[in-house]
Structures are given as C-alpha cells and as structure tokens.
CSV table of C-alpha atoms in Angstrom, one decimal:
chain,number,residue,atom,x,y,z
A,1,UNK,CA,15.9,16.0,-24.1
A,2,UNK,CA,12.2,15.8,-23.7
A,3,UNK,CA,12.2,12.8,-21.3
A,4,UNK,CA,14.4,14.8,-18.9
A,5,UNK,CA,12.1,17.8,-19.2
A,6,UNK,CA,9.0,15.8,-18.3
A,7,UNK,CA,10.8,14.0,-15.5
A,8,UNK,CA,12.0,17.4,-14.0
A,9,UNK,CA,8.5,18.7,-14.3
A,10,UNK,CA,7.2,15.7,-12.4
A,11,UNK,CA,9.7,16.3,-9.6
A,12,UNK,CA,8.8,19.9,-9.4
A,13,UNK,CA,5.1,19.2,-9.3
A,14,UNK,CA,5.5,16.5,-6.7
A,15,UNK,CA,7.0,18.8,-4.1
A,16,UNK,CA,3.9,21.0,-3.6
A,17,UNK,CA,1.8,17.8,-3.4
A,18,UNK,CA,0.4,18.1,-6.9
A,19,UNK,CA,0.6,14.3,-7.3
A,20,UNK,CA,-1.9,14.1,-10.2
A,21,UNK,CA,0.1,16.5,-12.3
A,22,UNK,CA,3.4,14.9,-11.4
A,23,UNK,CA,2.1,11.5,-12.4
A,24,UNK,CA,1.0,12.9,-15.8
A,25,UNK,CA,4.5,14.4,-16.3
A,26,UNK,CA,6.2,11.1,-15.4
A,27,UNK,CA,4.0,9.2,-17.8
A,28,UNK,CA,5.0,11.7,-20.6
A,29,UNK,CA,8.6,11.1,-19.7
A,30,UNK,CA,8.1,7.3,-19.8
A,31,UNK,CA,6.5,7.5,-23.3
A,32,UNK,CA,9.8,8.8,-24.5
A,33,UNK,CA,12.1,6.6,-22.3
A,34,UNK,CA,10.4,3.7,-20.5
A,35,UNK,CA,13.7,2.4,-19.3
A,36,UNK,CA,14.3,5.2,-16.7
A,37,UNK,CA,14.2,3.6,-13.3
A,38,UNK,CA,14.3,7.0,-11.5
A,39,UNK,CA,11.1,8.1,-13.3
A,40,UNK,CA,9.3,4.9,-12.4
A,41,UNK,CA,10.4,5.1,-8.8
A,42,UNK,CA,9.4,8.7,-8.4
A,43,UNK,CA,6.1,8.0,-10.1
A,44,UNK,CA,5.6,5.1,-7.6
A,45,UNK,CA,6.1,7.5,-4.7
A,46,UNK,CA,3.5,9.9,-6.1
A,47,UNK,CA,1.1,7.1,-6.8
A,48,UNK,CA,1.6,5.8,-3.3
A,49,UNK,CA,1.1,9.3,-1.9
A,50,UNK,CA,-2.2,9.5,-3.8
A,51,UNK,CA,-3.2,6.1,-2.4
A,52,UNK,CA,-3.1,4.4,-5.7
A,53,UNK,CA,-1.4,1.4,-4.2
A,54,UNK,CA,-1.9,-1.1,-7.1
A,55,UNK,CA,-0.5,1.4,-9.6
A,56,UNK,CA,2.4,2.1,-7.2
A,57,UNK,CA,3.1,-1.6,-7.0
A,58,UNK,CA,3.2,-1.8,-10.8
A,59,UNK,CA,5.6,1.1,-11.0
A,60,UNK,CA,7.8,-0.6,-8.4
A,61,UNK,CA,7.7,-3.8,-10.4
A,62,UNK,CA,9.2,-1.9,-13.4
A,63,UNK,CA,12.0,-0.4,-11.2
A,64,UNK,CA,12.9,-3.7,-9.6
A,65,UNK,CA,13.1,-5.4,-13.0
A,66,UNK,CA,15.8,-2.8,-13.9
A,67,UNK,CA,17.4,-2.6,-10.5
A,68,UNK,CA,16.6,-5.6,-8.2
A,69,UNK,CA,18.6,-4.1,-5.3
A,70,UNK,CA,16.9,-0.7,-5.1
A,71,UNK,CA,16.0,-0.9,-1.4
A,72,UNK,CA,14.0,2.3,-1.4
A,73,UNK,CA,11.8,0.9,-4.2
A,74,UNK,CA,11.5,-2.3,-2.2
A,75,UNK,CA,10.1,-0.3,0.7
A,76,UNK,CA,7.5,1.5,-1.5
A,77,UNK,CA,6.6,-1.9,-2.9
A,78,UNK,CA,6.3,-3.4,0.7
A,79,UNK,CA,4.0,-0.6,1.9
A,80,UNK,CA,1.9,-0.7,-1.3
A,81,UNK,CA,1.4,-4.5,-0.7
A,82,UNK,CA,0.7,-3.8,2.9
A,83,UNK,CA,-2.1,-1.4,2.1
A,84,UNK,CA,-3.4,-3.8,-0.6
A,85,UNK,CA,-3.8,-6.4,2.2
A,86,UNK,CA,-1.1,-8.6,0.9
A,87,UNK,CA,0.8,-9.0,4.2
A,88,UNK,CA,3.0,-12.0,3.3
A,89,UNK,CA,4.1,-10.4,0.1
A,90,UNK,CA,4.8,-7.1,1.9
A,91,UNK,CA,6.9,-8.9,4.5
A,92,UNK,CA,9.0,-10.5,1.7
A,93,UNK,CA,9.8,-7.1,0.3
A,94,UNK,CA,10.6,-5.6,3.7
A,95,UNK,CA,12.9,-8.6,4.3
A,96,UNK,CA,14.6,-8.1,0.9
A,97,UNK,CA,15.1,-4.4,1.7
A,98,UNK,CA,16.6,-5.2,5.1
A,99,UNK,CA,18.9,-7.8,3.4
A,100,UNK,CA,20.3,-5.1,1.2
A,101,UNK,CA,20.4,-2.4,4.0
A,102,UNK,CA,20.0,-3.9,7.5
A,103,UNK,CA,20.1,-0.4,9.2
A,104,UNK,CA,17.1,0.9,7.2
A,105,UNK,CA,15.0,2.2,10.1
A,106,UNK,CA,11.8,2.9,8.1
A,107,UNK,CA,11.8,-0.7,7.0
A,108,UNK,CA,12.0,-1.9,10.6
A,109,UNK,CA,9.1,0.3,11.5
A,110,UNK,CA,7.1,-1.1,8.6
A,111,UNK,CA,7.9,-4.6,9.6
A,112,UNK,CA,6.8,-3.9,13.1
A,113,UNK,CA,3.5,-2.5,12.0
A,114,UNK,CA,2.9,-5.4,9.6
A,115,UNK,CA,3.7,-8.0,12.2
A,116,UNK,CA,1.4,-6.3,14.7
A,117,UNK,CA,-1.3,-6.4,12.1
A,118,UNK,CA,-1.0,-10.1,11.6
A,119,UNK,CA,-0.7,-10.8,15.3
A,120,UNK,CA,3.0,-11.6,15.6
A,121,UNK,CA,3.5,-9.4,18.6
A,122,UNK,CA,6.9,-10.8,19.7
A,123,UNK,CA,8.4,-10.4,16.3
A,124,UNK,CA,6.9,-6.9,16.0
A,125,UNK,CA,8.6,-6.0,19.3
A,126,UNK,CA,12.0,-7.2,17.9
A,127,UNK,CA,11.4,-5.1,14.7
A,128,UNK,CA,10.7,-1.9,16.8
A,129,UNK,CA,13.7,-2.7,18.9
A,130,UNK,CA,15.9,-2.9,15.8
A,131,UNK,CA,14.5,0.4,14.6
A,132,UNK,CA,15.5,2.0,17.8
A,133,UNK,CA,18.9,0.2,17.9
A,134,UNK,CA,19.8,1.6,14.4
A,135,UNK,CA,18.7,5.2,15.1
A,136,UNK,CA,18.2,6.4,18.6
A,137,UNK,CA,18.2,10.1,17.8
A,138,UNK,CA,15.9,10.6,14.8
A,139,UNK,CA,12.1,10.9,15.0
A,140,UNK,CA,11.7,7.5,13.2
A,141,UNK,CA,14.1,5.8,15.6
A,142,UNK,CA,12.3,7.4,18.6
A,143,UNK,CA,9.1,6.2,17.1
A,144,UNK,CA,10.5,2.6,17.5
A,145,UNK,CA,11.2,3.4,21.1
A,146,UNK,CA,7.6,4.8,21.6
A,147,UNK,CA,6.3,1.5,20.2
A,148,UNK,CA,8.4,-0.3,22.8
A,149,UNK,CA,6.9,1.8,25.6
A,150,UNK,CA,3.5,0.5,24.6
A,151,UNK,CA,4.6,-3.1,24.8
A,152,UNK,CA,3.2,-3.7,28.3
A,153,UNK,CA,-0.3,-2.5,27.2
A,154,UNK,CA,-0.2,-5.0,24.3
A,155,UNK,CA,0.6,-7.7,26.8
A,156,UNK,CA,-2.2,-6.6,29.1
A,157,UNK,CA,-4.7,-7.0,26.2
A,158,UNK,CA,-4.0,-10.7,26.2
A,159,UNK,CA,-1.2,-10.9,23.7
A,160,UNK,CA,1.6,-13.2,24.8
A,161,UNK,CA,5.2,-13.7,23.8
C-alpha cells in the first residue's frame, strides 16, 4: 500500500541523515494512515535529529496517545522537552520510561544530565550510578561511570550532597 511505501522511503532516507526528505516521506505516509504509531515515532526521531524539538514533541504526543507505554517514545519526548527548557516535564517522561523499563540506561543518563542542569547533584549522581549498574560494559554504561569519576570535581566547585 502507499502508506507503507512512504514509510519505507522515510526509513531509507533517514539512515544517510537525509532527515528533511525522511520527514516529508513520513508526512506523506501519515496523510494516508494517520494512525500508524511507528511512522509517528520514526518521524519524531528525525525531527529530533534535525533539532525540531517542538515538532518532535508533537509527534511523540501522537504515538503516546496510541501506545502510552512506548518507552522509546517517552525518551524522545523527554529529551525534546529537555531541549525546550521544560525540565520538570522532561523529568516526568524520564520517570515514566524508567517505570516501564527500569534498566533503560539511556534514560538514566538523560535523568543524570537533567538533574545536573537543575542543580540536583546528589540525585544526578544516583542516576549515573544506576546507568553504570545496569550496563557496565557498553559505551553508554561506561559513560555513566565517567560521570561518576567527575563527581569529586563537582563537589570541589561548591556543590554539596
């Protein structure tokens, strides 16, 4: 069908970082079938990659109306809200994602960064510690460990537990 054609074209264009063209293809697919959560989610990823955070948030809203437990979409939503400066809303979506999938390392890293941004250093430490706990071998898990290594320098700059 035509919706699948446009969706497939969007996926193909997304891989070589042709986000604008991918977004156009996804929109064509959605004109035919606006109820396809996968199209909305992939469009949100491309919008986010193209730094169109408000539009990414709106695409995530559509996915979450259809599938409120899609933790990957919750993370895209959380990061979009984070970059829109809506820290408390972003934290709610990180928490929702971690409720669905507590071992989601990328979410713990996001929570850590967000908490650092709003000055909750102790809670950020715990988030990075959780990221490392859940995945000690991958790059993202090791990133949590690196954040922990910088913990003393944060304390030296006057932050306290």
